[in-house]
């Protein structure tokens, strides 16, 4: 069946395209216009509408034992958010797996990456991911605080065994890439260490955060995993931590690295309250270090919950919990910290955070490396994305928001001076084209022939929030799944992962390790192909060796 | 016992026509739990698990106050003071101490004190070789007071208890906890009631200001933890949730299967028993469909459908204590050839739809 999407403004920055034109779909793929005079079987008149590839969200906590722990601690989150004006149903089911997929699709997103899969809990993560309808997914597996890695890095550090171990872990858990969260910090916390920086040493193992990060970068690069190490730096949320972010960029020494939710590291110590925006320095650092990519982790005012494997920092933040309850689960490797949190426009600190994220995006020199996220739900619920897009595209809207902020926050913010308004093409880069490219998902984020036919169509409106809240049409693999902001067909997508090769010796070694220290069989957390009870659930992304 | 196809039809008729059906037992794997939740939603019924009391008690603590937990592996490797509260941990897992105190060194752990065991409960356990044991035997009913005293001791609040000898022993345990590098409280939510669970959590939080501490729950039997997690990621709520009004509503007392049956609010029961382990008694007496992997777990008049045993007969995702999470269990043998719980529930759902729905 040949489908023609006709006459819309096609915004496809991967192909330098931003013009009125046509998009053809056949057999689930974008195809070139037929040259044989074939008539389309279905035509959609998209005059007045914007056509983009389906959204690709590279960092959103949507599945896993960590997310479900947060659901257990805060079933009332949707109700509180709705009471604060967010347009979601106030039921606990709203942040269950099923509702997550539908809502993403309604906004025109078609691929979402779970950034924190705990390897021993891979089964729950992959079952939950499979329960999310419509969207394609991928997951990043967490290493860097696990004892096996630290044991290898102790002393001389066996690079080839670490490489095999990383490959084995990613294959075993069917992950798309590697996540490292406060490398060494979670393990140090188990020894009652309460602050941990780049050059601090993990007790007993004696290895630094910097060394762990470097070793993981080398492993990932040598394996040819397309996505670089996805790093959650040390000192998240600490005033002055822009120094940490910049030191980490330097520490990467030219090897690719992705720094997650960089807003949370965008703080200086200037001003009467000892907290200021260091966004210009961060933006300059990203511009200078071309091997570095980031996602923003934009904060929005309102109720949310923070979910993180950075148990050291989550524990430190427990007294700021709002409502006053919190969870810490010490587990193999990182574990999970859950701290409910309410960002308030009247709070100096939260106002600075809100400004920092926007500043970093608007000051970006190369938006292909400065990608959109709220670190859902940590900065804001993903349903807030349309509001953020509006703020990026409309400086008057930013000015209206700034007026509500405390005076002392405005004094340390740089936002008022930034006139830039992102274009549709730039929005497409940071929400589709850039993330897809960075993840190594070459068949999406763009509308060139051969791309998967994941297409989002928006009615062009002055009110960008309204525009991006409800896609007019969404096609997933060439099937219409959303019409006028409502899901019309519930489909189920695929999970993308890498399967790098490894020396089989590592399997015996890891099996012995888990048996000896945990009394556990590694086979119990190996993800089978049929875990979703659906054919073709998993799709391999090739490594680039 | 009924023949296969006939039983399915009769079950569909019963459940599809019920005013408030309850899906109970839920002794099944994750796939079975997913199918049960979908069926409950379709029928506008209630889901409960055989271990629902403990599960919902623990869920309530989580949503009121949160958690400070450690995984089994972390306790085994890092804890230098392990405090077992009550008897249930030993009753539920007779090998508990052997698994928590492996005979060899564990992974690097904080502090260098010799690992020790404290037992606060009804009877003195036998300590693993070389592990110093402090056993404080307390009569039934005395445990809440003992834990309250421990909390006061840890929080350095003065108190006087009628049994001075017990008070001294408890205060000495409090001292141990203060000097511990990582103290862990092992307990069962089936045994400790909510106020006591809150107290233990508060002890852990007080200790956490200066040192490390955590709690380790014995998992609810019958894949209770797995089923409960599945309920949570599916509808945002734990078991004892009703789908009768479209949006799911949870209440640990209101939606208990046995209470609903005893009161007459529930008019049909679908009881799922597809695992090994101690058989659970079926609650009350209403028209019942039993999905059973064992013989004899039904009563005269029940509609019985034989199902496979998850993990023994087929690959299954189940909560596994060793990884403190859901893992895959693969059968060693041939399999019984019986349908899985998930397959039967899916078929029931299809038949109900074909009959014109509920």
mmCIF file of N, CA and C in Angstrom, chain A residues 351-463:
data_model
loop_
_atom_site.group_PDB
_atom_site.id
_atom_site.type_symbol
_atom_site.label_atom_id
_atom_site.label_comp_id
_atom_site.label_asym_id
_atom_site.label_seq_id
_atom_site.Cartn_x
_atom_site.Cartn_y
_atom_site.Cartn_z
ATOM 1 N N UNK A 351 14.059 28.302 40.366
ATOM 2 C CA UNK A 351 14.007 29.281 39.278
ATOM 3 C C UNK A 351 15.334 29.310 38.527
ATOM 4 N N UNK A 352 16.419 29.226 39.274
ATOM 5 C CA UNK A 352 17.739 29.184 38.630
ATOM 6 C C UNK A 352 17.856 27.917 37.785
ATOM 7 N N UNK A 353 17.399 26.790 38.328
ATOM 8 C CA UNK A 353 17.469 25.528 37.586
ATOM 9 C C UNK A 353 16.685 25.626 36.282
ATOM 10 N N UNK A 354 15.499 26.184 36.365
ATOM 11 C CA UNK A 354 14.645 26.329 35.174
ATOM 12 C C UNK A 354 15.357 27.163 34.118
ATOM 13 N N UNK A 355 15.990 28.225 34.566
ATOM 14 C CA UNK A 355 16.681 29.111 33.634
ATOM 15 C C UNK A 355 17.891 28.429 33.001
ATOM 16 N N UNK A 356 18.661 27.707 33.804
ATOM 17 C CA UNK A 356 19.895 27.081 33.330
ATOM 18 C C UNK A 356 19.642 26.159 32.141
ATOM 19 N N UNK A 357 18.621 25.330 32.237
ATOM 20 C CA UNK A 357 18.351 24.378 31.156
ATOM 21 C C UNK A 357 18.053 25.082 29.843
ATOM 22 N N UNK A 358 17.192 26.080 29.936
ATOM 23 C CA UNK A 358 16.843 26.827 28.724
ATOM 24 C C UNK A 358 18.056 27.551 28.172
ATOM 25 N N UNK A 359 18.846 28.145 29.052
ATOM 26 C CA UNK A 359 20.036 28.868 28.599
ATOM 27 C C UNK A 359 20.971 27.942 27.825
ATOM 28 N N UNK A 360 21.205 26.763 28.379
ATOM 29 C CA UNK A 360 22.144 25.848 27.708
ATOM 30 C C UNK A 360 21.636 25.512 26.307
ATOM 31 N N UNK A 361 20.356 25.273 26.156
ATOM 32 C CA UNK A 361 19.812 24.966 24.828
ATOM 33 C C UNK A 361 19.913 26.174 23.899
ATOM 34 N N UNK A 362 19.566 27.327 24.417
ATOM 35 C CA UNK A 362 19.518 28.509 23.556
ATOM 36 C C UNK A 362 20.898 29.052 23.227
ATOM 37 N N UNK A 363 21.882 28.747 24.041
ATOM 38 C CA UNK A 363 23.252 29.181 23.765
ATOM 39 C C UNK A 363 24.014 28.155 22.943
ATOM 40 N N UNK A 364 23.361 27.059 22.588
ATOM 41 C CA UNK A 364 24.084 25.961 21.934
ATOM 42 C C UNK A 364 24.580 26.366 20.566
ATOM 43 N N UNK A 365 25.822 26.017 20.331
ATOM 44 C CA UNK A 365 26.478 26.281 19.068
ATOM 45 C C UNK A 365 26.132 25.163 18.069
ATOM 46 N N UNK A 366 26.021 23.942 18.567
ATOM 47 C CA UNK A 366 25.762 22.797 17.699
ATOM 48 C C UNK A 366 24.641 21.978 18.331
ATOM 49 N N UNK A 367 23.427 22.221 17.877
ATOM 50 C CA UNK A 367 22.283 21.556 18.496
ATOM 51 C C UNK A 367 22.259 20.054 18.252
ATOM 52 N N UNK A 368 23.063 19.561 17.336
ATOM 53 C CA UNK A 368 23.143 18.107 17.143
ATOM 54 C C UNK A 368 23.747 17.428 18.361
ATOM 55 N N UNK A 369 24.376 18.213 19.215
ATOM 56 C CA UNK A 369 25.007 17.647 20.404
ATOM 57 C C UNK A 369 24.385 18.163 21.695
ATOM 58 N N UNK A 370 23.306 18.929 21.559
ATOM 59 C CA UNK A 370 22.658 19.478 22.759
ATOM 60 C C UNK A 370 21.193 19.100 22.647
ATOM 61 N N UNK A 371 20.843 17.976 23.277
ATOM 62 C CA UNK A 371 19.577 17.323 22.961
ATOM 63 C C UNK A 371 18.537 17.538 24.050
ATOM 64 N N UNK A 372 17.319 17.418 23.610
ATOM 65 C CA UNK A 372 16.178 17.748 24.451
ATOM 66 C C UNK A 372 15.857 16.623 25.429
ATOM 67 N N UNK A 373 15.673 16.952 26.686
ATOM 68 C CA UNK A 373 15.124 15.984 27.643
ATOM 69 C C UNK A 373 14.701 16.728 28.896
ATOM 70 N N UNK A 374 13.865 16.076 29.688
ATOM 71 C CA UNK A 374 13.627 16.563 31.041
ATOM 72 C C UNK A 374 14.134 15.535 32.046
ATOM 73 N N UNK A 375 14.834 14.484 31.514
ATOM 74 C CA UNK A 375 15.221 13.391 32.402
ATOM 75 C C UNK A 375 13.954 12.888 33.119
ATOM 76 N N UNK A 376 12.868 12.784 32.365
ATOM 77 C CA UNK A 376 11.585 12.357 32.940
ATOM 78 C C UNK A 376 11.780 11.208 33.910
ATOM 79 N N UNK A 377 11.190 11.315 35.112
ATOM 80 C CA UNK A 377 10.423 12.450 35.619
ATOM 81 C C UNK A 377 11.242 13.455 36.431
ATOM 82 N N UNK A 378 12.567 13.301 36.425
ATOM 83 C CA UNK A 378 13.402 14.038 37.389
ATOM 84 C C UNK A 378 13.313 15.560 37.276
ATOM 85 N N UNK A 379 13.317 16.081 36.051
ATOM 86 C CA UNK A 379 13.194 17.525 35.883
ATOM 87 C C UNK A 379 11.738 17.924 35.722
ATOM 88 N N UNK A 380 11.019 17.097 34.994
ATOM 89 C CA UNK A 380 9.602 17.334 34.744
ATOM 90 C C UNK A 380 9.016 16.099 34.083
ATOM 91 N N UNK A 381 7.719 15.924 34.212
ATOM 92 C CA UNK A 381 7.045 14.826 33.517
ATOM 93 C C UNK A 381 7.151 15.053 32.010
ATOM 94 N N UNK A 382 7.245 13.979 31.254
ATOM 95 C CA UNK A 382 7.418 14.118 29.807
ATOM 96 C C UNK A 382 6.227 14.807 29.138
ATOM 97 N N UNK A 383 5.100 14.830 29.810
ATOM 98 C CA UNK A 383 3.939 15.494 29.229
ATOM 99 C C UNK A 383 4.140 17.013 29.143
ATOM 100 N N UNK A 384 5.193 17.509 29.777
ATOM 101 C CA UNK A 384 5.485 18.955 29.752
ATOM 102 C C UNK A 384 6.314 19.370 28.527
ATOM 103 N N UNK A 385 6.727 18.390 27.685
ATOM 104 C CA UNK A 385 7.596 18.740 26.567
ATOM 105 C C UNK A 385 7.023 19.879 25.701
ATOM 106 N N UNK A 386 5.733 19.856 25.379
ATOM 107 C CA UNK A 386 5.210 20.931 24.519
ATOM 108 C C UNK A 386 5.413 22.323 25.113
ATOM 109 N N UNK A 387 5.312 22.441 26.425
ATOM 110 C CA UNK A 387 5.522 23.751 27.051
ATOM 111 C C UNK A 387 6.965 24.198 26.877
ATOM 112 N N UNK A 388 7.884 23.251 26.962
ATOM 113 C CA UNK A 388 9.298 23.605 26.832
ATOM 114 C C UNK A 388 9.592 24.006 25.387
ATOM 115 N N UNK A 389 9.018 23.285 24.447
ATOM 116 C CA UNK A 389 9.199 23.646 23.039
ATOM 117 C C UNK A 389 8.687 25.062 22.809
ATOM 118 N N UNK A 390 7.581 25.382 23.424
ATOM 119 C CA UNK A 390 7.042 26.748 23.312
ATOM 120 C C UNK A 390 8.047 27.779 23.860
ATOM 121 N N UNK A 391 8.624 27.486 24.991
ATOM 122 C CA UNK A 391 9.590 28.414 25.575
ATOM 123 C C UNK A 391 10.812 28.580 24.683
ATOM 124 N N UNK A 392 11.216 27.495 24.014
ATOM 125 C CA UNK A 392 12.392 27.578 23.141
ATOM 126 C C UNK A 392 12.096 28.371 21.868
ATOM 127 N N UNK A 393 10.840 28.346 21.439
ATOM 128 C CA UNK A 393 10.483 28.975 20.166
ATOM 129 C C UNK A 393 9.932 30.389 20.315
ATOM 130 N N UNK A 394 9.671 30.817 21.551
ATOM 131 C CA UNK A 394 8.948 32.075 21.736
ATOM 132 C C UNK A 394 9.563 32.863 22.896
ATOM 133 N N UNK A 395 10.355 33.896 22.564
ATOM 134 C CA UNK A 395 11.035 34.620 23.637
ATOM 135 C C UNK A 395 10.067 35.453 24.473
ATOM 136 N N UNK A 396 8.934 35.817 23.899
ATOM 137 C CA UNK A 396 7.949 36.551 24.694
ATOM 138 C C UNK A 396 7.352 35.658 25.783
ATOM 139 N N UNK A 397 7.174 34.403 25.444
ATOM 140 C CA UNK A 397 6.678 33.457 26.448
ATOM 141 C C UNK A 397 7.696 33.318 27.570
ATOM 142 N N UNK A 398 8.970 33.270 27.207
ATOM 143 C CA UNK A 398 10.031 33.196 28.222
ATOM 144 C C UNK A 398 9.964 34.435 29.120
ATOM 145 N N UNK A 399 9.772 35.581 28.499
ATOM 146 C CA UNK A 399 9.727 36.824 29.277
ATOM 147 C C UNK A 399 8.561 36.796 30.257
ATOM 148 N N UNK A 400 7.433 36.261 29.825
ATOM 149 C CA UNK A 400 6.267 36.174 30.721
ATOM 150 C C UNK A 400 6.580 35.264 31.905
ATOM 151 N N UNK A 401 7.263 34.166 31.642
ATOM 152 C CA UNK A 401 7.618 33.245 32.739
ATOM 153 C C UNK A 401 8.619 33.913 33.684
ATOM 154 N N UNK A 402 9.581 34.621 33.102
ATOM 155 C CA UNK A 402 10.613 35.260 33.919
ATOM 156 C C UNK A 402 10.020 36.241 34.917
ATOM 157 N N UNK A 403 8.944 36.915 34.502
ATOM 158 C CA UNK A 403 8.301 37.894 35.392
ATOM 159 C C UNK A 403 7.798 37.264 36.682
ATOM 160 N N UNK A 404 7.440 35.954 36.612
ATOM 161 C CA UNK A 404 6.901 35.287 37.806
ATOM 162 C C UNK A 404 8.000 34.830 38.759
ATOM 163 N N UNK A 405 9.235 34.922 38.298
ATOM 164 C CA UNK A 405 10.310 34.356 39.108
ATOM 165 C C UNK A 405 10.799 35.369 40.135
ATOM 166 N N UNK A 406 11.394 34.854 41.230
ATOM 167 C CA UNK A 406 11.923 35.774 42.236
ATOM 168 C C UNK A 406 13.003 36.686 41.631
ATOM 169 N N UNK A 407 13.043 37.890 42.117
ATOM 170 C CA UNK A 407 13.995 38.881 41.613
ATOM 171 C C UNK A 407 15.433 38.373 41.708
ATOM 172 N N UNK A 408 15.767 37.751 42.829
ATOM 173 C CA UNK A 408 17.164 37.322 43.006
ATOM 174 C C UNK A 408 17.532 36.198 42.032
ATOM 175 N N UNK A 409 16.554 35.430 41.591
ATOM 176 C CA UNK A 409 16.833 34.413 40.575
ATOM 177 C C UNK A 409 17.084 35.078 39.226
ATOM 178 N N UNK A 410 16.279 36.060 38.907
ATOM 179 C CA UNK A 410 16.465 36.775 37.632
ATOM 180 C C UNK A 410 17.840 37.438 37.570
ATOM 181 N N UNK A 411 18.322 37.838 38.733
ATOM 182 C CA UNK A 411 19.618 38.537 38.758
ATOM 183 C C UNK A 411 20.781 37.608 38.442
ATOM 184 N N UNK A 412 20.635 36.325 38.733
ATOM 185 C CA UNK A 412 21.744 35.400 38.422
ATOM 186 C C UNK A 412 21.461 34.580 37.164
ATOM 187 N N UNK A 413 20.360 34.901 36.501
ATOM 188 C CA UNK A 413 20.017 34.185 35.266
ATOM 189 C C UNK A 413 20.466 35.001 34.060
ATOM 190 N N UNK A 414 20.783 34.335 32.969
ATOM 191 C CA UNK A 414 21.177 35.008 31.729
ATOM 192 C C UNK A 414 20.052 35.002 30.690
ATOM 193 N N UNK A 415 18.899 34.487 31.068
ATOM 194 C CA UNK A 415 17.862 34.193 30.081
ATOM 195 C C UNK A 415 17.288 35.443 29.423
ATOM 196 N N UNK A 416 17.119 36.486 30.184
ATOM 197 C CA UNK A 416 16.476 37.695 29.641
ATOM 198 C C UNK A 416 17.259 38.250 28.460
ATOM 199 N N UNK A 417 18.559 38.043 28.491
ATOM 200 C CA UNK A 417 19.403 38.613 27.437
ATOM 201 C C UNK A 417 19.428 37.753 26.179
ATOM 202 N N UNK A 418 18.832 36.569 26.231
ATOM 203 C CA UNK A 418 18.896 35.661 25.085
ATOM 204 C C UNK A 418 17.651 35.839 24.230
ATOM 205 N N UNK A 419 17.853 36.317 23.012
ATOM 206 C CA UNK A 419 16.721 36.584 22.125
ATOM 207 C C UNK A 419 16.385 35.393 21.229
ATOM 208 N N UNK A 420 17.273 34.452 21.157
ATOM 209 C CA UNK A 420 17.136 33.358 20.185
ATOM 210 C C UNK A 420 15.815 32.637 20.323
ATOM 211 N N UNK A 421 15.226 32.314 19.198
ATOM 212 C CA UNK A 421 14.042 31.467 19.167
ATOM 213 C C UNK A 421 14.357 30.299 18.244
ATOM 214 N N UNK A 422 14.197 29.092 18.743
ATOM 215 C CA UNK A 422 14.533 27.948 17.899
ATOM 216 C C UNK A 422 13.524 27.821 16.767
ATOM 217 N N UNK A 423 14.007 27.378 15.629
ATOM 218 C CA UNK A 423 13.150 27.159 14.466
ATOM 219 C C UNK A 423 12.590 25.738 14.517
ATOM 220 N N UNK A 424 11.650 25.447 13.617
ATOM 221 C CA UNK A 424 11.140 24.069 13.545
ATOM 222 C C UNK A 424 12.278 23.091 13.259
ATOM 223 N N UNK A 425 13.172 23.478 12.377
ATOM 224 C CA UNK A 425 14.286 22.586 12.030
ATOM 225 C C UNK A 425 15.141 22.303 13.260
ATOM 226 N N UNK A 426 15.362 23.333 14.059
ATOM 227 C CA UNK A 426 16.174 23.140 15.260
ATOM 228 C C UNK A 426 15.438 22.288 16.288
ATOM 229 N N UNK A 427 14.143 22.478 16.419
ATOM 230 C CA UNK A 427 13.359 21.612 17.298
ATOM 231 C C UNK A 427 13.445 20.165 16.802
ATOM 232 N N UNK A 428 13.381 19.988 15.481
ATOM 233 C CA UNK A 428 13.469 18.626 14.936
ATOM 234 C C UNK A 428 14.844 18.018 15.222
ATOM 235 N N UNK A 429 15.881 18.829 15.198
ATOM 236 C CA UNK A 429 17.219 18.300 15.503
ATOM 237 C C UNK A 429 17.275 17.797 16.940
ATOM 238 N N UNK A 430 16.796 18.616 17.876
ATOM 239 C CA UNK A 430 16.984 18.242 19.289
ATOM 240 C C UNK A 430 15.988 17.207 19.786
ATOM 241 N N UNK A 431 14.881 17.013 19.054
ATOM 242 C CA UNK A 431 13.880 16.034 19.496
ATOM 243 C C UNK A 431 13.783 14.807 18.595
ATOM 244 N N UNK A 432 14.492 14.804 17.513
ATOM 245 C CA UNK A 432 14.418 13.637 16.620
ATOM 246 C C UNK A 432 15.761 13.276 15.988
ATOM 247 N N UNK A 433 16.221 14.180 15.111
ATOM 248 C CA UNK A 433 17.364 13.845 14.263
ATOM 249 C C UNK A 433 18.639 13.622 15.083
ATOM 250 N N UNK A 434 18.874 14.525 16.014
ATOM 251 C CA UNK A 434 20.080 14.416 16.836
ATOM 252 C C UNK A 434 20.074 13.175 17.708
ATOM 253 N N UNK A 435 19.016 12.947 18.478
ATOM 254 C CA UNK A 435 18.997 11.742 19.314
ATOM 255 C C UNK A 435 19.144 10.448 18.514
ATOM 256 N N UNK A 436 18.436 10.346 17.389
ATOM 257 C CA UNK A 436 18.528 9.112 16.602
ATOM 258 C C UNK A 436 19.960 8.862 16.143
ATOM 259 N N UNK A 437 20.582 9.926 15.670
ATOM 260 C CA UNK A 437 21.954 9.783 15.178
ATOM 261 C C UNK A 437 22.889 9.380 16.311
ATOM 262 N N UNK A 438 22.742 10.020 17.444
ATOM 263 C CA UNK A 438 23.633 9.737 18.578
ATOM 264 C C UNK A 438 23.459 8.323 19.113
ATOM 265 N N UNK A 439 22.238 7.791 18.985
ATOM 266 C CA UNK A 439 21.973 6.452 19.490
ATOM 267 C C UNK A 439 22.418 5.376 18.502
ATOM 268 N N UNK A 440 22.796 5.788 17.292
ATOM 269 C CA UNK A 440 23.161 4.798 16.278
ATOM 270 C C UNK A 440 21.940 4.208 15.604
ATOM 271 N N UNK A 441 20.784 4.856 15.739
ATOM 272 C CA UNK A 441 19.552 4.378 15.094
ATOM 273 C C UNK A 441 19.423 5.107 13.762
ATOM 274 N N UNK A 442 20.077 4.542 12.748
ATOM 275 C CA UNK A 442 20.228 5.272 11.484
ATOM 276 C C UNK A 442 18.938 5.329 10.673
ATOM 277 N N UNK A 443 17.973 4.496 11.034
ATOM 278 C CA UNK A 443 16.759 4.443 10.222
ATOM 279 C C UNK A 443 15.652 5.325 10.759
ATOM 280 N N UNK A 444 15.963 6.207 11.668
ATOM 281 C CA UNK A 444 14.910 7.062 12.204
ATOM 282 C C UNK A 444 15.429 8.438 12.557
ATOM 283 N N UNK A 445 14.513 9.288 12.941
ATOM 284 C CA UNK A 445 14.874 10.671 13.214
ATOM 285 C C UNK A 445 14.946 11.497 11.936
ATOM 286 N N UNK A 446 14.660 10.852 10.812
ATOM 287 C CA UNK A 446 14.706 11.583 9.541
ATOM 288 C C UNK A 446 13.690 10.974 8.589
ATOM 289 N N UNK A 447 13.501 11.598 7.445
ATOM 290 C CA UNK A 447 12.456 11.165 6.505
ATOM 291 C C UNK A 447 13.044 10.836 5.137
ATOM 292 N N UNK A 448 14.288 10.386 5.131
ATOM 293 C CA UNK A 448 14.887 9.978 3.859
ATOM 294 C C UNK A 448 14.404 8.593 3.455
ATOM 295 N N UNK A 449 14.457 8.280 2.166
ATOM 296 C CA UNK A 449 14.038 6.945 1.729
ATOM 297 C C UNK A 449 14.793 5.858 2.491
ATOM 298 N N UNK A 450 14.051 4.839 2.912
ATOM 299 C CA UNK A 450 14.636 3.767 3.712
ATOM 300 C C UNK A 450 14.412 3.939 5.192
ATOM 301 N N UNK A 451 14.085 5.154 5.606
ATOM 302 C CA UNK A 451 13.814 5.373 7.033
ATOM 303 C C UNK A 451 12.543 4.632 7.423
ATOM 304 N N UNK A 452 12.468 4.246 8.678
ATOM 305 C CA UNK A 452 11.221 3.688 9.180
ATOM 306 C C UNK A 452 10.151 4.774 9.047
ATOM 307 N N UNK A 453 8.952 4.343 8.677
ATOM 308 C CA UNK A 453 7.878 5.336 8.450
ATOM 309 C C UNK A 453 7.233 5.719 9.782
ATOM 310 N N UNK A 454 8.042 6.353 10.621
ATOM 311 C CA UNK A 454 7.543 6.934 11.870
ATOM 312 C C UNK A 454 7.457 8.430 11.595
ATOM 313 N N UNK A 455 6.252 8.919 11.459
ATOM 314 C CA UNK A 455 6.045 10.296 11.026
ATOM 315 C C UNK A 455 5.068 10.987 11.963
ATOM 316 N N UNK A 456 5.386 12.220 12.327
ATOM 317 C CA UNK A 456 4.501 13.024 13.165
ATOM 318 C C UNK A 456 4.099 14.277 12.402
ATOM 319 N N UNK A 457 2.819 14.545 12.379
ATOM 320 C CA UNK A 457 2.287 15.717 11.681
ATOM 321 C C UNK A 457 1.608 16.624 12.698
ATOM 322 N N UNK A 458 1.973 17.898 12.664
ATOM 323 C CA UNK A 458 1.388 18.863 13.602
ATOM 324 C C UNK A 458 0.706 19.981 12.826
ATOM 325 N N UNK A 459 -0.428 20.393 13.303
ATOM 326 C CA UNK A 459 -1.078 21.565 12.716
ATOM 327 C C UNK A 459 -0.279 22.784 13.144
ATOM 328 N N UNK A 460 0.133 23.599 12.187
ATOM 329 C CA UNK A 460 0.930 24.764 12.587
ATOM 330 C C UNK A 460 0.056 25.761 13.339
ATOM 331 N N UNK A 461 0.502 26.120 14.524
ATOM 332 C CA UNK A 461 -0.238 27.087 15.354
ATOM 333 C C UNK A 461 0.736 28.092 15.941
ATOM 334 N N UNK A 462 0.231 29.272 16.278
ATOM 335 C CA UNK A 462 1.046 30.254 17.004
ATOM 336 C C UNK A 462 1.356 29.745 18.406
ATOM 337 N N UNK A 463 0.367 29.092 19.008
ATOM 338 C CA UNK A 463 0.553 28.534 20.343
ATOM 339 C C UNK A 463 1.281 27.214 20.185
#
